[in-house]
Amino acid sequence: MYDQNGLNNNDSTYHYSYVSRPGDPWEAPQSSPTPPQSPKKKKPGGAGRAVALVLCCALAGGGAGVGGAAVYNAFAAPAGQADRTGSDGRDAEDENGTAIYRNDTDPTPVSIKRADGLTPMTLAEINAAYADSSVCISVQATVQQGIYQYQTSGAGSGFIISTDGYIVTNYHVIDGATAIKVTLNNGETYDAKLIGGEELNDVAVLKVDGVSGLKPVVIGDSDDLVVGETVCTIGNALGTLSFSMTSGAVSATGRSVTMSDGTVMNMIQTDCTINSGNSGGPLFDSYGRVVGITSAKLSNNGQSSQATIEGIGFAIPINDVIGIITDFMEHGYVTGRPYMGITVQDVTENDMQRFGWPQGAIVSSVEEGSCAEQAGLKKGDIITRIGDTQITGMNQMVSVKNTYKAGQSAKLTVYRMGEEITLTITFDEQENNTQEGGVRNDSQVVPDDPTPRQTASGGYNDPYGGNGNYYDPFSDFPWSYFFP
C-alpha cells in the first residue's frame, strides 16, 4: 500500500525497528563469562569501526532513523555515565563507548536578484528569483470518439512574460482545451484565456486578468548558448509535483528534430530532466535568463509514459518564437507569415520507383493570382529544393517555407517532365486564419499546408494522470519524440 508520497508503508525505510540476532557483532556473547582478566589498552580505531558500522547500516537502511539509533545505543556509555565534550565542541571518546560527531553549520544565504546578463547565478538564486515567474497549467477538454463524448484533463507548465498577465506555454499543452487554469507559486489559481497559439512552432500565449504584481522572466539570447553551459527548468513535473526544478547542461544546439508528423524543428538538446507536465516551462541559462521552452523528450518505444531513454530532452530556442509571441500579444495572430498559394503532397516510394521521380513535394494545385502562379509553378511540378535546403516531403517543405517572411524571395528547384528548372518566388503574406482566441483553425487549411494535423485526445493529455484517455500518436515509430 502506498501513501501519498509514493512510499510503500509495508516496506518503508522510514518505518522499521531493530531486533538483535545471535551472531550480530554487537550482541553480547551467550556463552558463560570468561575469568576476569587484567585491563587491556583499547586498540586504536575502535571508534572508527563502530562509526563504520553505523554508516553501513545507514546505507542499507536508508538513513540514521530507528535502525541507526539502535546501532548507536549498543555502543553508548552505560546509564548514569556522562558524555564528555572536548574543547572543540565534539563529544570526546568515552572509555566504554564511542563518539558521534556533529557539525552544526549555518544555512547558505540566498539573495533574490534579477538576471542582468552579466552576473552568473547559482541554481538556488535562479529558483529564488524566478519560481514566482513560473506557473502550473491545468486544462479541461471535451473529446469526441465516434458516438461517445467525454471530459478529459491535462497539465503543463508556463512562464509569465509580462507584468499584466501574459503567459507563454506550448501549443500542445492547451490544444483543444475548453477551460484553462493557471496556478501561481503562492497557490492562487486563476482562469486564463487563450490569446493565440500555433501548432507549427508549438507555442501559445495565455492571458490572466485581474491580477497585479506579477513577476515576469527576463528573456535571453538562445544564440549565445554554448555546449556544456549549465541550464535549468522549473515545471509541473508529472502534473502533480508543482514548481520542481531540474538542472543539467546544454548537450547540443541547433539540433534538427523531425517530429512524428514530419515537421522539422530546431531544438536545444539538454540533459535536464523533462517529464510529463514539464512542457511549456522556462529553460534558464546560467545567468537566469529564459533561453528556451521545454517541449519534448526522446522515447525509444513510442510510449511516452514508458520512455526508457533518459537525459535527452529538447527545448524550443526562444529566439525562434519570440517574434511569434509578441505578434500574438499585439495582434492575436502571426504577421508576416509567408504564403505560396499551392497545395502539395509527398512523392511516395512507389512514385519514385514507377516513374523515376525525385524525392520532394509534388504540387497538387496552384491558386489563381498567387505568387506561386506568378513564379511559374504548375500542377504536377515537384519541388525538390527551396534555397539551399533539399526538400524531402510536404511537411518539411512547409517548415522550410516558414523560415522566410512575406515579401522575401527564394529560389525554387523544380522537377518538371524529366527536367530540372529553377524558379524565383516572392512570398505573399498569409491572411489571418484564426478562430476565436487567435488559435489557428486547422479545419480550414490554408493551401500551403498539406493536410489538417491530427491531435491526440486534445494533444495535451498527461499519460501519467491515470485517466486512461491518452492516445499515443507515435506508436508506429521505433524512435520518436514525444511531448511531455
Tab-separated table of C-alpha atoms in Angstrom:
chain	number	residue	atom	x	y	z
A	1	MET	CA	0.000	0.000	0.000
A	2	TYR	CA	1.440	3.341	-0.954
A	3	ASP	CA	0.931	6.618	0.844
A	4	GLN	CA	0.525	9.986	-0.828
A	5	ASN	CA	4.277	10.386	-1.127
A	6	GLY	CA	4.664	7.156	-3.072
A	7	LEU	CA	6.294	5.276	-0.171
A	8	ASN	CA	5.430	1.662	0.479
A	9	ASN	CA	4.161	1.667	4.046
A	10	ASN	CA	4.716	-2.060	4.244
A	11	ASP	CA	8.372	-1.751	3.327
A	12	SER	CA	9.357	1.818	4.144
A	13	THR	CA	12.904	2.671	5.027
A	14	TYR	CA	11.470	5.189	7.470
A	15	HIS	CA	9.356	2.702	9.420
A	16	TYR	CA	11.276	-0.196	10.853
A	17	SER	CA	12.782	-1.356	14.122
A	18	TYR	CA	15.927	-3.198	15.009
A	19	VAL	CA	15.864	-6.683	16.520
A	20	SER	CA	19.197	-8.152	17.529
A	21	ARG	CA	20.078	-11.642	16.370
A	22	PRO	CA	22.570	-14.132	17.728
A	23	GLY	CA	25.837	-13.669	15.998
A	24	ASP	CA	25.496	-9.940	15.439
A	25	PRO	CA	28.868	-8.329	16.121
A	26	TRP	CA	27.398	-6.044	18.767
A	27	GLU	CA	25.360	-8.768	20.526
A	28	ALA	CA	26.696	-9.884	23.896
A	29	PRO	CA	28.093	-13.454	23.791
A	30	GLN	CA	25.722	-16.141	25.076
A	31	SER	CA	28.425	-18.447	26.489
A	32	SER	CA	29.494	-18.432	30.134
A	33	PRO	CA	31.571	-15.451	31.127
A	34	THR	CA	35.360	-15.795	30.964
A	35	PRO	CA	37.502	-15.339	34.036
A	36	PRO	CA	38.450	-11.808	34.898
A	37	GLN	CA	41.480	-10.541	33.034
A	38	SER	CA	43.710	-7.587	33.543
A	39	PRO	CA	42.550	-4.484	31.683
A	40	LYS	CA	43.985	-4.108	28.199
A	41	LYS	CA	44.640	-0.863	26.435
A	42	LYS	CA	41.928	-0.180	23.842
A	43	LYS	CA	43.229	-0.609	20.313
A	44	PRO	CA	43.216	2.451	18.100
A	45	GLY	CA	40.441	2.501	15.529
A	46	GLY	CA	37.714	1.011	17.721
A	47	ALA	CA	35.595	4.122	17.333
A	48	GLY	CA	36.278	4.121	13.624
A	49	ARG	CA	34.981	0.572	13.293
A	50	ALA	CA	31.869	1.449	15.247
A	51	VAL	CA	31.190	4.511	13.166
A	52	ALA	CA	31.786	2.487	10.006
A	53	LEU	CA	29.185	0.021	11.219
A	54	VAL	CA	26.712	2.847	11.775
A	55	LEU	CA	27.362	4.108	8.248
A	56	CYS	CA	26.874	0.667	6.741
A	57	CYS	CA	23.530	0.349	8.460
A	58	ALA	CA	22.600	3.822	7.336
A	59	LEU	CA	23.393	2.927	3.767
A	60	ALA	CA	21.488	-0.334	3.925
A	61	GLY	CA	18.543	1.092	5.845
A	62	GLY	CA	18.172	4.399	4.059
A	63	GLY	CA	19.112	6.696	6.917
A	64	ALA	CA	20.007	7.009	10.591
A	65	GLY	CA	16.444	6.537	11.749
A	66	VAL	CA	15.315	3.909	14.253
A	67	GLY	CA	17.864	1.414	12.980
A	68	GLY	CA	20.667	3.940	13.255
A	69	ALA	CA	19.639	4.774	16.803
A	70	ALA	CA	19.580	1.112	17.713
A	71	VAL	CA	23.133	0.657	16.480
A	72	TYR	CA	24.311	3.702	18.354
A	73	ASN	CA	22.687	2.614	21.634
A	74	ALA	CA	24.546	-0.673	21.512
A	75	PHE	CA	27.793	1.266	21.889
A	76	ALA	CA	26.573	4.092	24.109
A	77	ALA	CA	28.072	4.711	27.510
A	78	PRO	CA	26.352	2.961	30.444
A	79	ALA	CA	23.448	4.712	32.071
A	80	GLY	CA	24.484	7.364	34.524
A	81	GLN	CA	27.871	7.967	32.913
A	82	ALA	CA	28.024	11.410	31.391
A	83	ASP	CA	29.493	12.039	27.952
A	84	ARG	CA	32.488	14.293	27.802
A	85	THR	CA	32.815	17.163	25.397
A	86	GLY	CA	36.162	18.353	24.106
A	87	SER	CA	37.271	21.948	23.714
A	88	ASP	CA	36.456	21.798	20.002
A	89	GLY	CA	32.782	21.131	20.728
A	90	ARG	CA	32.911	17.448	19.762
A	91	ASP	CA	31.963	14.586	22.023
A	92	ALA	CA	35.130	13.091	23.419
A	93	GLU	CA	35.511	9.326	23.193
A	94	ASP	CA	34.382	7.549	26.336
A	95	GLU	CA	36.324	4.647	27.752
A	96	ASN	CA	33.325	2.281	27.413
A	97	GLY	CA	31.625	3.763	24.369
A	98	THR	CA	32.150	5.585	21.130
A	99	ALA	CA	31.622	9.063	19.770
A	100	ILE	CA	29.432	10.508	17.060
A	101	TYR	CA	30.492	13.872	15.706
A	102	ARG	CA	28.059	16.533	14.639
A	103	ASN	CA	28.877	19.721	12.781
A	104	ASP	CA	26.306	22.498	13.006
A	105	THR	CA	26.602	24.980	10.134
A	106	ASP	CA	24.527	27.981	9.236
A	107	PRO	CA	22.469	27.649	6.014
A	108	THR	CA	23.862	29.384	2.956
A	109	PRO	CA	22.055	32.698	2.444
A	110	VAL	CA	20.391	33.049	-0.956
A	111	SER	CA	19.952	36.510	-2.407
A	112	ILE	CA	16.987	37.304	-4.624
A	113	LYS	CA	18.155	39.282	-7.619
A	114	ARG	CA	17.155	39.892	-11.196
A	115	ALA	CA	19.096	38.488	-14.105
A	116	ASP	CA	21.331	41.180	-15.564
A	117	GLY	CA	23.113	39.074	-18.168
A	118	LEU	CA	26.440	39.921	-16.565
A	119	THR	CA	26.482	38.004	-13.303
A	120	PRO	CA	26.228	34.195	-13.240
A	121	MET	CA	23.584	32.941	-10.826
A	122	THR	CA	23.515	29.781	-8.765
A	123	LEU	CA	20.634	27.357	-9.153
A	124	ALA	CA	19.345	28.405	-5.746
A	125	GLU	CA	19.402	32.055	-6.791
A	126	ILE	CA	17.557	31.322	-10.041
A	127	ASN	CA	14.884	29.402	-8.158
A	128	ALA	CA	14.522	32.141	-5.550
A	129	ALA	CA	14.283	34.822	-8.238
A	130	TYR	CA	12.011	33.124	-10.768
A	131	ALA	CA	9.925	30.425	-9.115
A	132	ASP	CA	7.238	33.125	-8.840
A	133	SER	CA	7.568	33.724	-12.596
A	134	SER	CA	6.699	30.099	-13.386
A	135	VAL	CA	3.157	28.743	-13.439
A	136	CYS	CA	1.354	25.425	-13.425
A	137	ILE	CA	-1.323	24.970	-16.085
A	138	SER	CA	-4.318	22.650	-15.914
A	139	VAL	CA	-6.813	22.189	-18.743
A	140	GLN	CA	-10.162	20.559	-19.374
A	141	ALA	CA	-11.432	19.404	-22.754
A	142	THR	CA	-14.298	17.568	-24.363
A	143	VAL	CA	-13.137	14.662	-26.504
A	144	GLN	CA	-15.312	13.079	-29.186
A	145	GLN	CA	-14.548	9.489	-30.177
A	146	GLY	CA	-17.164	8.150	-32.548
A	147	ILE	CA	-20.541	8.500	-30.920
A	148	TYR	CA	-19.012	8.850	-27.466
A	149	GLN	CA	-18.112	12.135	-25.811
A	150	TYR	CA	-16.290	12.534	-22.535
A	151	GLN	CA	-14.350	15.034	-20.449
A	152	THR	CA	-10.622	14.763	-20.048
A	153	SER	CA	-7.920	16.783	-18.340
A	154	GLY	CA	-4.255	17.569	-18.715
A	155	ALA	CA	-1.434	19.500	-17.109
A	156	GLY	CA	1.558	21.516	-18.193
A	157	SER	CA	3.809	24.418	-17.323
A	158	GLY	CA	4.349	28.003	-18.419
A	159	PHE	CA	6.054	31.251	-17.507
A	160	ILE	CA	4.980	34.866	-17.041
A	161	ILE	CA	6.329	37.165	-19.729
A	162	SER	CA	4.741	40.484	-18.697
A	163	THR	CA	3.513	42.182	-15.547
A	164	ASP	CA	-0.021	42.477	-16.948
A	165	GLY	CA	-0.585	38.728	-17.112
A	166	TYR	CA	0.660	37.331	-20.436
A	167	ILE	CA	1.902	33.751	-20.100
A	168	VAL	CA	3.840	31.573	-22.558
A	169	THR	CA	3.449	27.809	-22.897
A	170	ASN	CA	3.447	25.069	-25.553
A	171	TYR	CA	0.592	24.804	-28.029
A	172	HIS	CA	0.181	21.091	-27.341
A	173	VAL	CA	-0.469	21.855	-23.648
A	174	ILE	CA	-3.660	23.794	-24.427
A	175	ASP	CA	-4.635	22.273	-27.795
A	176	GLY	CA	-8.370	21.524	-27.729
A	177	ALA	CA	-8.887	22.925	-24.230
A	178	THR	CA	-12.311	24.229	-23.259
A	179	ALA	CA	-11.092	25.580	-19.906
A	180	ILE	CA	-7.614	26.686	-18.800
A	181	LYS	CA	-6.485	27.455	-15.256
A	182	VAL	CA	-3.164	28.884	-14.126
A	183	THR	CA	-1.728	28.358	-10.636
A	184	LEU	CA	0.922	30.714	-9.271
A	185	ASN	CA	3.690	29.793	-6.861
A	186	ASN	CA	1.732	31.328	-3.974
A	187	GLY	CA	-1.063	28.810	-4.579
A	188	GLU	CA	-3.544	31.232	-6.133
A	189	THR	CA	-5.416	29.877	-9.185
A	190	TYR	CA	-6.916	31.966	-11.969
A	191	ASP	CA	-8.851	31.360	-15.162
A	192	ALA	CA	-6.797	32.035	-18.280
A	193	LYS	CA	-7.886	32.788	-21.811
A	194	LEU	CA	-6.062	31.771	-24.956
A	195	ILE	CA	-4.736	34.765	-26.896
A	196	GLY	CA	-3.095	32.833	-29.716
A	197	GLY	CA	-1.448	29.537	-30.472
A	198	GLU	CA	0.379	27.899	-33.328
A	199	GLU	CA	0.867	24.177	-33.721
A	200	LEU	CA	3.637	24.511	-36.292
A	201	ASN	CA	6.044	26.110	-33.799
A	202	ASP	CA	4.331	24.614	-30.727
A	203	VAL	CA	3.903	27.907	-28.906
A	204	ALA	CA	0.885	29.581	-27.296
A	205	VAL	CA	0.178	32.757	-25.335
A	206	LEU	CA	-2.352	32.927	-22.475
A	207	LYS	CA	-3.700	35.917	-20.540
A	208	VAL	CA	-4.726	36.174	-16.891
A	209	ASP	CA	-6.796	39.231	-15.982
A	210	GLY	CA	-7.401	40.877	-12.643
A	211	VAL	CA	-4.017	40.023	-11.143
A	212	SER	CA	-1.448	42.595	-10.086
A	213	GLY	CA	2.170	42.390	-9.046
A	214	LEU	CA	3.100	39.548	-11.397
A	215	LYS	CA	6.802	38.938	-11.813
A	216	PRO	CA	7.936	38.306	-15.411
A	217	VAL	CA	11.016	36.418	-16.518
A	218	VAL	CA	13.954	38.025	-18.299
A	219	ILE	CA	14.337	36.902	-21.919
A	220	GLY	CA	17.827	35.903	-23.017
A	221	ASP	CA	19.537	35.161	-26.322
A	222	SER	CA	19.402	31.475	-27.233
A	223	ASP	CA	22.012	32.032	-29.949
A	224	ASP	CA	24.588	32.702	-27.214
A	225	LEU	CA	24.198	29.244	-25.649
A	226	VAL	CA	27.256	27.013	-25.717
A	227	VAL	CA	27.505	23.264	-25.227
A	228	GLY	CA	28.295	22.488	-21.607
A	229	GLU	CA	26.637	25.582	-20.182
A	230	THR	CA	24.517	24.967	-17.115
A	231	VAL	CA	20.770	25.263	-17.666
A	232	CYS	CA	17.739	24.541	-15.513
A	233	THR	CA	13.978	24.435	-15.750
A	234	ILE	CA	11.069	24.897	-13.352
A	235	GLY	CA	7.880	22.997	-14.114
A	236	ASN	CA	4.858	20.989	-13.076
A	237	ALA	CA	6.527	17.579	-13.229
A	238	LEU	CA	4.057	14.707	-13.800
A	239	GLY	CA	1.265	17.244	-13.402
A	240	THR	CA	1.449	16.879	-9.613
A	241	LEU	CA	4.962	17.870	-8.496
A	242	SER	CA	4.471	21.582	-8.995
A	243	PHE	CA	7.362	24.042	-9.256
A	244	SER	CA	10.012	21.331	-9.417
A	245	MET	CA	13.466	22.472	-10.513
A	246	THR	CA	15.772	20.220	-12.503
A	247	SER	CA	19.158	21.152	-13.872
A	248	GLY	CA	21.712	19.932	-16.363
A	249	ALA	CA	23.767	21.196	-19.250
A	250	VAL	CA	23.334	22.133	-22.877
A	251	SER	CA	24.062	18.917	-24.771
A	252	ALA	CA	23.789	20.407	-28.263
A	253	THR	CA	22.462	23.472	-30.049
A	254	GLY	CA	20.840	23.752	-33.459
A	255	ARG	CA	19.592	20.190	-33.274
A	256	SER	CA	17.191	19.414	-36.160
A	257	VAL	CA	14.467	17.216	-34.722
A	258	THR	CA	11.943	15.537	-37.031
A	259	MET	CA	8.666	15.049	-35.221
A	260	SER	CA	6.402	12.101	-35.897
A	261	ASP	CA	4.265	14.133	-38.315
A	262	GLY	CA	7.346	15.036	-40.368
A	263	THR	CA	7.663	18.578	-39.042
A	264	VAL	CA	11.289	19.576	-38.609
A	265	MET	CA	12.031	21.789	-35.610
A	266	ASN	CA	15.206	23.476	-34.464
A	267	MET	CA	15.845	22.480	-30.857
A	268	ILE	CA	18.214	22.895	-27.915
A	269	GLN	CA	19.216	19.488	-26.577
A	270	THR	CA	19.700	19.239	-22.821
A	271	ASP	CA	20.063	16.579	-20.158
A	272	CYS	CA	17.736	18.451	-17.803
A	273	THR	CA	15.078	16.028	-16.619
A	274	ILE	CA	11.933	16.707	-18.666
A	275	ASN	CA	8.862	14.684	-17.766
A	276	SER	CA	5.174	14.787	-18.479
A	277	GLY	CA	3.856	18.110	-17.191
A	278	ASN	CA	7.119	19.992	-17.822
A	279	SER	CA	6.015	21.068	-21.300
A	280	GLY	CA	5.823	24.829	-21.690
A	281	GLY	CA	8.150	25.598	-18.807
A	282	PRO	CA	11.085	28.026	-18.977
A	283	LEU	CA	14.630	26.886	-19.707
A	284	PHE	CA	17.013	29.220	-17.864
A	285	ASP	CA	20.636	29.817	-18.767
A	286	SER	CA	23.397	30.237	-16.207
A	287	TYR	CA	22.544	33.946	-15.903
A	288	GLY	CA	18.888	33.325	-15.037
A	289	ARG	CA	17.516	34.329	-18.441
A	290	VAL	CA	14.914	32.311	-20.346
A	291	VAL	CA	16.547	30.901	-23.467
A	292	GLY	CA	14.051	28.164	-24.353
A	293	ILE	CA	10.690	26.480	-23.817
A	294	THR	CA	10.939	22.869	-22.621
A	295	SER	CA	8.944	20.772	-25.047
A	296	ALA	CA	9.971	17.225	-25.900
A	297	LYS	CA	11.807	14.104	-24.823
A	298	LEU	CA	13.240	11.166	-26.720
A	299	SER	CA	11.485	7.805	-26.418
A	300	ASN	CA	12.680	4.547	-27.940
A	301	ASN	CA	9.391	2.686	-27.825
A	302	GLY	CA	6.750	5.241	-28.739
A	303	GLN	CA	5.262	5.142	-25.250
A	304	SER	CA	5.738	8.486	-23.553
A	305	SER	CA	4.716	7.016	-20.203
A	306	GLN	CA	7.280	4.231	-20.532
A	307	ALA	CA	10.257	6.090	-22.002
A	308	THR	CA	13.438	4.215	-21.143
A	309	ILE	CA	15.830	6.819	-22.520
A	310	GLU	CA	16.842	9.471	-20.027
A	311	GLY	CA	18.940	12.597	-20.311
A	312	ILE	CA	17.839	13.532	-23.833
A	313	GLY	CA	15.366	16.379	-23.699
A	314	PHE	CA	14.629	19.278	-26.023
A	315	ALA	CA	13.620	22.904	-25.746
A	316	ILE	CA	12.483	25.394	-28.384
A	317	PRO	CA	15.038	28.230	-28.701
A	318	ILE	CA	13.430	31.443	-27.519
A	319	ASN	CA	14.887	33.353	-30.482
A	320	ASP	CA	12.843	31.165	-32.850
A	321	VAL	CA	9.497	32.062	-31.283
A	322	ILE	CA	9.840	35.450	-29.579
A	323	GLY	CA	8.534	37.189	-32.717
A	324	ILE	CA	5.519	34.860	-32.779
A	325	ILE	CA	4.899	35.503	-29.075
A	326	THR	CA	4.939	39.282	-29.500
A	327	ASP	CA	2.692	39.017	-32.579
A	328	PHE	CA	0.129	37.090	-30.526
A	329	MET	CA	0.320	39.681	-27.757
A	330	GLU	CA	-0.073	42.627	-30.141
A	331	HIS	CA	-2.331	41.239	-32.879
A	332	GLY	CA	-3.686	37.863	-31.756
A	333	TYR	CA	-2.129	36.197	-34.783
A	334	VAL	CA	1.233	35.886	-36.522
A	335	THR	CA	2.012	38.625	-39.007
A	336	GLY	CA	4.329	38.320	-41.989
A	337	ARG	CA	3.711	34.607	-42.425
A	338	PRO	CA	4.802	33.601	-45.954
A	339	TYR	CA	2.153	32.260	-48.310
A	340	MET	CA	2.644	30.458	-51.638
A	341	GLY	CA	-0.895	29.582	-52.728
A	342	ILE	CA	-0.364	25.891	-53.517
A	343	THR	CA	-1.370	22.507	-52.151
A	344	VAL	CA	1.245	19.767	-52.042
A	345	GLN	CA	1.660	16.122	-51.176
A	346	ASP	CA	4.541	13.692	-50.720
A	347	VAL	CA	6.252	11.878	-53.548
A	348	THR	CA	5.894	8.280	-52.425
A	349	GLU	CA	8.440	5.492	-52.707
A	350	ASN	CA	6.121	3.837	-55.220
A	351	ASP	CA	6.079	7.025	-57.322
A	352	MET	CA	9.857	7.192	-57.318
A	353	GLN	CA	10.168	3.554	-58.378
A	354	ARG	CA	7.418	3.581	-61.024
A	355	PHE	CA	8.053	6.978	-62.609
A	356	GLY	CA	11.613	7.782	-61.654
A	357	TRP	CA	10.526	10.911	-59.821
A	358	PRO	CA	12.882	12.544	-57.311
A	359	GLN	CA	12.117	12.948	-53.619
A	360	GLY	CA	10.222	16.114	-52.809
A	361	ALA	CA	6.773	17.710	-52.610
A	362	ILE	CA	4.514	17.447	-55.645
A	363	VAL	CA	2.201	20.377	-56.391
A	364	SER	CA	-1.464	19.321	-56.416
A	365	SER	CA	-2.974	22.721	-57.210
A	366	VAL	CA	-1.966	26.337	-57.790
A	367	GLU	CA	-4.161	29.206	-56.640
A	368	GLU	CA	-5.003	31.705	-59.357
A	369	GLY	CA	-3.254	35.034	-58.901
A	370	SER	CA	-0.947	33.695	-56.188
A	371	CYS	CA	2.784	34.287	-56.003
A	372	ALA	CA	3.292	30.633	-56.972
A	373	GLU	CA	1.431	31.182	-60.227
A	374	GLN	CA	3.384	34.363	-60.861
A	375	ALA	CA	6.624	32.462	-60.258
A	376	GLY	CA	5.608	29.866	-62.888
A	377	LEU	CA	4.761	26.877	-60.677
A	378	LYS	CA	2.357	24.386	-62.262
A	379	LYS	CA	0.309	21.440	-61.129
A	380	GLY	CA	2.470	18.329	-61.226
A	381	ASP	CA	5.728	20.159	-60.500
A	382	ILE	CA	7.899	18.528	-57.845
A	383	ILE	CA	9.644	20.990	-55.527
A	384	THR	CA	12.991	19.444	-54.623
A	385	ARG	CA	14.770	22.429	-53.081
A	386	ILE	CA	13.985	25.827	-51.532
A	387	GLY	CA	17.077	27.967	-51.498
A	388	ASP	CA	19.918	25.678	-50.444
A	389	THR	CA	17.698	23.257	-48.499
A	390	GLN	CA	16.707	19.958	-50.075
A	391	ILE	CA	13.003	19.135	-49.738
A	392	THR	CA	12.174	15.592	-48.625
A	393	GLY	CA	8.412	15.903	-48.285
A	394	MET	CA	5.417	18.159	-47.826
A	395	ASN	CA	5.742	18.791	-44.065
A	396	GLN	CA	9.394	19.611	-44.392
A	397	MET	CA	8.618	21.957	-47.282
A	398	VAL	CA	6.171	23.877	-45.085
A	399	SER	CA	8.785	24.102	-42.304
A	400	VAL	CA	11.409	25.460	-44.706
A	401	LYS	CA	8.942	27.913	-46.263
A	402	ASN	CA	8.112	29.302	-42.828
A	403	THR	CA	11.719	30.314	-42.255
A	404	TYR	CA	11.033	33.121	-44.735
A	405	LYS	CA	8.968	36.257	-44.230
A	406	ALA	CA	6.322	37.661	-46.507
A	407	GLY	CA	7.964	39.817	-49.151
A	408	GLN	CA	11.179	37.817	-49.190
A	409	SER	CA	12.257	35.902	-52.291
A	410	ALA	CA	13.657	32.397	-52.687
A	411	LYS	CA	14.944	30.124	-55.429
A	412	LEU	CA	12.850	27.013	-56.102
A	413	THR	CA	14.398	23.956	-57.709
A	414	VAL	CA	11.612	22.121	-59.546
A	415	TYR	CA	11.447	18.792	-61.374
A	416	ARG	CA	9.109	19.059	-64.396
A	417	MET	CA	8.611	16.451	-67.118
A	418	GLY	CA	12.038	14.911	-66.642
A	419	GLU	CA	13.879	18.249	-66.422
A	420	GLU	CA	15.147	20.321	-63.522
A	421	ILE	CA	14.348	24.018	-63.673
A	422	THR	CA	14.866	26.978	-61.330
A	423	LEU	CA	12.125	29.473	-60.451
A	424	THR	CA	12.151	32.578	-58.257
A	425	ILE	CA	9.232	33.180	-55.890
A	426	THR	CA	8.413	36.239	-53.771
A	427	PHE	CA	6.211	35.148	-50.905
A	428	ASP	CA	2.808	36.669	-50.286
A	429	GLU	CA	1.561	37.304	-46.745
A	430	GLN	CA	-0.776	34.716	-45.312
A	431	GLU	CA	-4.093	36.196	-44.259
A	432	ASN	CA	-5.148	35.906	-40.661
A	433	ASN	CA	-6.647	32.423	-40.488
A	434	THR	CA	-7.835	32.179	-36.909
A	435	GLN	CA	-10.764	31.215	-34.814
A	436	GLU	CA	-11.887	32.872	-31.598
A	437	GLY	CA	-8.946	33.399	-29.259
A	438	GLY	CA	-6.422	33.636	-32.058
A	439	VAL	CA	-5.934	29.900	-32.497
A	440	ARG	CA	-5.069	28.741	-35.961
A	441	ASN	CA	-8.032	26.809	-37.354
A	442	ASP	CA	-6.651	23.585	-38.798
A	443	SER	CA	-10.079	22.535	-40.042
A	444	GLN	CA	-9.772	25.296	-42.669
A	445	VAL	CA	-6.352	24.509	-44.016
A	446	VAL	CA	-4.600	27.178	-45.991
A	447	PRO	CA	-3.417	25.915	-49.389
A	448	ASP	CA	0.241	25.822	-48.327
A	449	ASP	CA	-0.488	23.151	-45.733
A	450	PRO	CA	-0.644	19.521	-46.875
A	451	THR	CA	-3.370	18.154	-44.593
A	452	PRO	CA	-5.019	19.039	-41.292
A	453	ARG	CA	-2.897	17.808	-38.423
A	454	GLN	CA	-4.482	15.316	-36.086
A	455	THR	CA	-4.018	15.756	-32.370
A	456	ALA	CA	-4.013	13.117	-29.696
A	457	SER	CA	-7.059	13.455	-27.441
A	458	GLY	CA	-6.634	17.193	-27.447
A	459	GLY	CA	-2.884	16.870	-27.768
A	460	TYR	CA	-2.104	17.563	-24.122
A	461	ASN	CA	-3.292	14.589	-22.087
A	462	ASP	CA	-1.000	13.567	-19.239
A	463	PRO	CA	-0.103	9.875	-19.714
A	464	TYR	CA	0.796	9.691	-16.019
A	465	GLY	CA	-2.542	11.066	-14.909
A	466	GLY	CA	-4.285	7.716	-14.856
A	467	ASN	CA	-7.309	8.919	-16.807
A	468	GLY	CA	-6.969	6.171	-19.412
A	469	ASN	CA	-7.689	8.555	-22.258
A	470	TYR	CA	-4.165	9.023	-23.599
A	471	TYR	CA	-3.783	8.129	-27.235
A	472	ASP	CA	-0.191	7.737	-28.381
A	473	PRO	CA	0.279	9.220	-31.864
A	474	PHE	CA	3.873	7.987	-32.067
A	475	SER	CA	3.320	4.239	-31.639
A	476	ASP	CA	4.289	3.498	-35.237
A	477	PHE	CA	7.753	4.954	-34.806
A	478	PRO	CA	10.544	2.858	-33.248
A	479	TRP	CA	12.362	6.076	-32.318
A	480	SER	CA	10.205	9.079	-31.701
A	481	TYR	CA	9.978	12.364	-29.904
A	482	PHE	CA	7.046	12.885	-27.604
A	483	PHE	CA	5.654	15.916	-25.872
A	484	PRO	CA	5.589	15.709	-22.076
